[in-house]
Amino acid sequence: MYFARRHGPECLIASPPRQPGVDNDTPGCHHRLVATPDEIEAHHATLDQLRQVRDEAVRHARRARELAAERRELIRKLLSSGLSQADIARELQVSRQAIQKMLAG
């Protein structure tokens, strides 16, 4: 028999094996462990900073995709002009396999 700890040592109930992070009865989802509005307000500055960091990460990821597409086009241009993947790899000081990955992108 399996036992899961819910709210503390006084509240043990029998339950089947669980998949961590998946169950909808994980503490914090439907129990008092969820913060109150006052508790959240106490962390307002940190939450604002977290939002800013998240937004910057999204912008960075978008820019990284744009640069990867530009890099692919430049490599294709060099290949169409007669250079080989090995030639490009030598000039960039990377492996030929790295060039293949950049093209596959």
mmCIF file of C-alpha atoms in Angstrom:
data_model
loop_
_atom_site.group_PDB
_atom_site.id
_atom_site.type_symbol
_atom_site.label_atom_id
_atom_site.label_comp_id
_atom_site.label_asym_id
_atom_site.label_seq_id
_atom_site.Cartn_x
_atom_site.Cartn_y
_atom_site.Cartn_z
ATOM 1 C CA MET A 1 0.000 0.000 0.000
ATOM 2 C CA TYR A 2 1.245 3.481 -0.848
ATOM 3 C CA PHE A 3 0.862 6.587 1.297
ATOM 4 C CA ALA A 4 0.960 10.179 0.124
ATOM 5 C CA ARG A 5 1.555 13.110 2.428
ATOM 6 C CA ARG A 6 -0.972 15.883 1.845
ATOM 7 C CA HIS A 7 -1.144 18.670 4.428
ATOM 8 C CA GLY A 8 1.111 17.321 7.119
ATOM 9 C CA PRO A 9 1.784 14.228 9.174
ATOM 10 C CA GLU A 10 -1.782 14.167 10.507
ATOM 11 C CA CYS A 11 -3.278 13.776 7.014
ATOM 12 C CA LEU A 12 -1.908 10.616 5.416
ATOM 13 C CA ILE A 13 -4.150 8.838 2.951
ATOM 14 C CA ALA A 14 -3.687 5.717 0.858
ATOM 15 C CA SER A 15 -3.034 6.407 -2.810
ATOM 16 C CA PRO A 16 -1.476 4.705 -5.849
ATOM 17 C CA PRO A 17 2.020 5.595 -7.080
ATOM 18 C CA ARG A 18 2.133 9.104 -8.515
ATOM 19 C CA GLN A 19 3.907 10.718 -11.397
ATOM 20 C CA PRO A 20 5.762 13.743 -9.925
ATOM 21 C CA GLY A 21 4.549 17.105 -11.191
ATOM 22 C CA VAL A 22 1.533 15.694 -13.051
ATOM 23 C CA ASP A 23 -1.206 15.065 -10.510
ATOM 24 C CA ASN A 24 -3.906 17.697 -10.090
ATOM 25 C CA ASP A 25 -3.889 17.208 -6.334
ATOM 26 C CA THR A 26 -0.274 18.241 -5.901
ATOM 27 C CA PRO A 27 0.036 20.561 -2.897
ATOM 28 C CA GLY A 28 -0.382 24.099 -4.111
ATOM 29 C CA CYS A 29 -2.993 23.323 -6.749
ATOM 30 C CA HIS A 30 -6.193 23.004 -4.726
ATOM 31 C CA HIS A 31 -5.082 23.349 -1.129
ATOM 32 C CA ARG A 32 -4.333 26.211 1.241
ATOM 33 C CA LEU A 33 -0.717 26.123 0.080
ATOM 34 C CA VAL A 34 -1.717 28.579 -2.671
ATOM 35 C CA ALA A 35 -0.686 32.124 -1.737
ATOM 36 C CA THR A 36 -3.284 34.686 -0.734
ATOM 37 C CA PRO A 37 -3.517 38.009 -2.622
ATOM 38 C CA ASP A 38 -1.773 39.752 0.298
ATOM 39 C CA GLU A 39 1.080 37.258 0.169
ATOM 40 C CA ILE A 40 1.418 37.734 -3.576
ATOM 41 C CA GLU A 41 1.412 41.524 -3.168
ATOM 42 C CA ALA A 42 4.375 41.192 -0.802
ATOM 43 C CA HIS A 43 6.339 39.759 -3.740
ATOM 44 C CA HIS A 44 5.097 42.272 -6.309
ATOM 45 C CA ALA A 45 8.561 43.673 -7.181
ATOM 46 C CA THR A 46 10.049 40.216 -7.680
ATOM 47 C CA LEU A 47 7.094 39.129 -9.823
ATOM 48 C CA ASP A 48 7.485 42.270 -11.964
ATOM 49 C CA GLN A 49 11.176 41.502 -12.407
ATOM 50 C CA LEU A 50 10.295 37.904 -13.341
ATOM 51 C CA ARG A 51 7.898 39.198 -16.018
ATOM 52 C CA GLN A 52 10.613 41.485 -17.416
ATOM 53 C CA VAL A 53 13.134 38.643 -17.529
ATOM 54 C CA ARG A 54 10.593 36.379 -19.241
ATOM 55 C CA ASP A 55 9.792 39.059 -21.836
ATOM 56 C CA GLU A 56 13.495 39.587 -22.532
ATOM 57 C CA ALA A 57 13.994 35.826 -22.957
ATOM 58 C CA VAL A 58 11.152 35.724 -25.482
ATOM 59 C CA ARG A 59 12.679 38.631 -27.430
ATOM 60 C CA HIS A 60 16.084 36.938 -27.318
ATOM 61 C CA ALA A 61 14.678 33.631 -28.599
ATOM 62 C CA ARG A 62 12.884 35.427 -31.441
ATOM 63 C CA ARG A 63 16.091 37.248 -32.419
ATOM 64 C CA ALA A 64 18.076 34.002 -32.237
ATOM 65 C CA ARG A 65 15.624 32.398 -34.717
ATOM 66 C CA GLU A 66 15.972 35.382 -37.058
ATOM 67 C CA LEU A 67 19.776 35.190 -36.920
ATOM 68 C CA ALA A 68 19.733 31.427 -37.526
ATOM 69 C CA ALA A 69 17.604 31.957 -40.651
ATOM 70 C CA GLU A 70 19.994 34.662 -41.873
ATOM 71 C CA ARG A 71 22.951 32.364 -41.223
ATOM 72 C CA ARG A 72 21.274 29.569 -43.238
ATOM 73 C CA GLU A 73 20.732 31.916 -46.174
ATOM 74 C CA LEU A 74 24.352 33.087 -46.081
ATOM 75 C CA ILE A 75 25.622 29.506 -46.022
ATOM 76 C CA ARG A 76 23.328 28.576 -48.927
ATOM 77 C CA LYS A 77 24.617 31.577 -50.860
ATOM 78 C CA LEU A 78 28.224 30.451 -50.306
ATOM 79 C CA LEU A 79 27.358 26.882 -51.294
ATOM 80 C CA SER A 80 25.656 28.040 -54.484
ATOM 81 C CA SER A 81 28.735 30.093 -55.364
ATOM 82 C CA GLY A 82 30.876 26.957 -55.316
ATOM 83 C CA LEU A 83 32.265 26.661 -51.799
ATOM 84 C CA SER A 84 31.854 23.317 -50.059
ATOM 85 C CA GLN A 85 30.560 22.737 -46.545
ATOM 86 C CA ALA A 86 34.123 21.776 -45.587
ATOM 87 C CA ASP A 87 35.463 25.095 -46.984
ATOM 88 C CA ILE A 88 32.895 27.074 -44.977
ATOM 89 C CA ALA A 89 33.580 25.002 -41.860
ATOM 90 C CA ARG A 90 37.322 25.657 -42.139
ATOM 91 C CA GLU A 91 36.760 29.404 -42.443
ATOM 92 C CA LEU A 92 34.395 29.477 -39.470
ATOM 93 C CA GLN A 93 36.616 27.091 -37.491
ATOM 94 C CA VAL A 94 33.774 24.638 -36.900
ATOM 95 C CA SER A 95 33.165 21.099 -38.085
ATOM 96 C CA ARG A 96 31.456 20.240 -41.351
ATOM 97 C CA GLN A 97 28.771 18.577 -39.230
ATOM 98 C CA ALA A 98 28.175 21.935 -37.520
ATOM 99 C CA ILE A 99 27.558 23.487 -40.933
ATOM 100 C CA GLN A 100 25.103 20.699 -41.733
ATOM 101 C CA LYS A 101 23.245 21.397 -38.475
ATOM 102 C CA MET A 102 23.153 25.117 -39.252
ATOM 103 C CA LEU A 103 21.616 24.346 -42.639
ATOM 104 C CA ALA A 104 19.071 21.958 -41.143
ATOM 105 C CA GLY A 105 18.265 24.496 -38.574
#
